[in-house]
XYZ file of C-alpha atoms in Angstrom:
150
model
C 95.603 108.028 104.714
C 93.774 111.310 104.147
C 94.449 113.373 107.223
C 91.789 115.809 106.092
C 89.003 113.535 106.038
C 90.175 110.460 108.120
C 89.786 108.021 105.419
C 92.245 105.174 105.806
C 92.900 102.983 102.787
C 95.290 99.900 103.210
C 97.040 99.477 99.811
C 99.078 96.398 100.793
C 99.523 93.861 103.362
C 102.659 91.825 103.993
C 103.126 88.839 106.380
C 105.540 86.276 107.208
C 104.539 83.376 109.712
C 105.953 80.308 111.145
C 103.164 77.619 110.858
C 105.354 74.826 111.709
C 105.486 72.283 108.774
C 103.084 73.465 106.002
C 101.218 70.425 104.963
C 98.808 71.839 102.272
C 100.335 75.048 100.893
C 97.155 76.171 99.166
C 95.105 75.835 102.355
C 97.571 77.540 104.511
C 98.116 80.602 102.466
C 94.197 80.648 102.289
C 94.119 80.648 106.112
C 96.783 83.291 106.235
C 94.989 85.568 103.672
C 91.602 85.010 105.417
C 93.065 85.879 108.789
C 94.694 89.144 107.348
C 91.301 90.021 105.561
C 89.517 89.480 109.008
C 92.191 91.619 110.906
C 91.700 94.448 108.239
C 87.790 94.194 108.977
C 88.423 94.263 112.665
C 90.798 97.348 112.360
C 88.617 99.409 110.121
C 85.104 98.216 109.836
C 83.601 95.886 112.347
C 81.805 97.743 114.978
C 79.650 96.033 117.714
C 77.466 98.199 119.737
C 75.602 96.848 122.830
C 72.486 97.923 124.746
C 72.155 96.231 128.166
C 74.107 93.308 126.935
C 72.224 92.967 123.386
C 74.086 93.365 120.248
C 72.409 96.315 118.303
C 73.529 95.291 114.746
C 71.205 92.577 113.696
C 71.958 92.471 109.952
C 75.026 92.804 107.827
C 73.741 96.023 106.314
C 74.754 97.533 109.673
C 77.596 95.430 110.596
C 80.204 95.834 107.888
C 82.896 93.345 106.953
C 85.397 93.387 104.096
C 84.418 92.473 100.742
C 86.577 91.566 97.660
C 86.651 95.086 96.765
C 88.076 96.220 100.146
C 90.859 93.772 100.272
C 94.338 95.109 99.154
C 97.038 93.248 97.613
C 98.304 90.686 100.051
C 101.811 89.037 100.049
C 102.149 86.130 102.368
C 104.989 83.808 103.056
C 105.990 81.050 105.561
C 109.238 80.334 107.373
C 108.771 76.630 108.105
C 110.126 75.292 111.377
C 108.516 71.876 112.382
C 106.772 71.806 115.735
C 107.641 68.734 117.469
C 104.298 68.655 119.367
C 102.057 69.323 116.473
C 100.497 66.780 113.999
C 103.154 66.126 111.426
C 105.126 69.198 112.797
C 102.298 71.741 111.874
C 100.937 74.486 113.898
C 97.791 76.694 113.345
C 97.836 79.732 110.826
C 94.255 81.093 110.707
C 94.344 83.223 113.820
C 97.908 84.217 113.777
C 97.215 85.800 110.325
C 94.592 87.884 112.016
C 96.185 89.051 115.195
C 99.089 91.469 114.141
C 96.944 92.859 111.179
C 94.962 95.343 113.254
C 97.780 96.571 115.385
C 99.993 97.052 112.227
C 97.242 99.229 110.746
C 96.522 101.271 113.676
C 100.461 101.718 114.129
C 100.440 103.139 110.455
C 97.471 105.538 111.401
C 99.352 106.689 114.505
C 102.502 107.455 112.341
C 100.335 109.534 109.975
C 98.374 111.408 112.544
C 100.695 111.427 115.621
C 97.535 110.137 117.551
C 96.807 106.486 118.939
C 93.463 104.859 118.295
C 92.492 102.845 121.270
C 89.115 101.561 120.359
C 88.071 99.665 117.040
C 87.221 100.008 114.450
C 89.370 102.985 113.506
C 86.467 104.677 111.554
C 86.511 108.227 110.105
C 85.419 109.793 113.405
C 87.947 108.132 115.635
C 90.727 108.847 113.032
C 89.921 112.515 112.353
C 88.519 113.799 115.788
C 89.847 111.123 118.237
C 86.332 110.238 119.355
C 82.912 108.954 118.009
C 80.137 111.235 116.852
C 77.741 108.426 117.823
C 76.569 108.835 121.483
C 75.082 105.314 122.333
C 71.492 105.341 122.638
C 70.737 108.709 121.073
C 69.075 109.521 117.737
C 70.791 112.830 117.937
C 74.213 111.491 117.440
C 75.483 113.714 114.553
C 73.932 116.943 116.020
C 75.464 116.151 119.435
C 78.836 115.332 118.106
C 78.849 118.561 116.022
C 77.764 120.574 118.885
C 80.816 119.598 121.075
C 83.074 121.129 118.204
C 81.334 124.535 118.082
């Protein structure tokens, strides 16, 4: 993390999960990696703004999600313990791969800056300044944000 600019780069992701009995290893690891990638996007990129209950980003040119170039090296593993109530002893793995990723990234940011980020995504402004420069509904967002700091 660059504490001068607020830029955060995740260089590695590690995870170990208990999916019960792994039935299809390639599919399970794909679900784990996909969930971790979604968690990365949730933590650092994906922003949803609303105006009177309507989502404002209507295209993926405004709503950012991770691409292959954004995803760091991922190392995933499983600790298998068959789940007696699951089919063939299996449990799910897609969502459990996503859920702890954003908090882990935010904890790393907190360690680097000494500040907690309470709203996602942890974009440059939130990391560096502790707040957004964007004032909802204002076309003067950058000027207003800079005016507060002068």
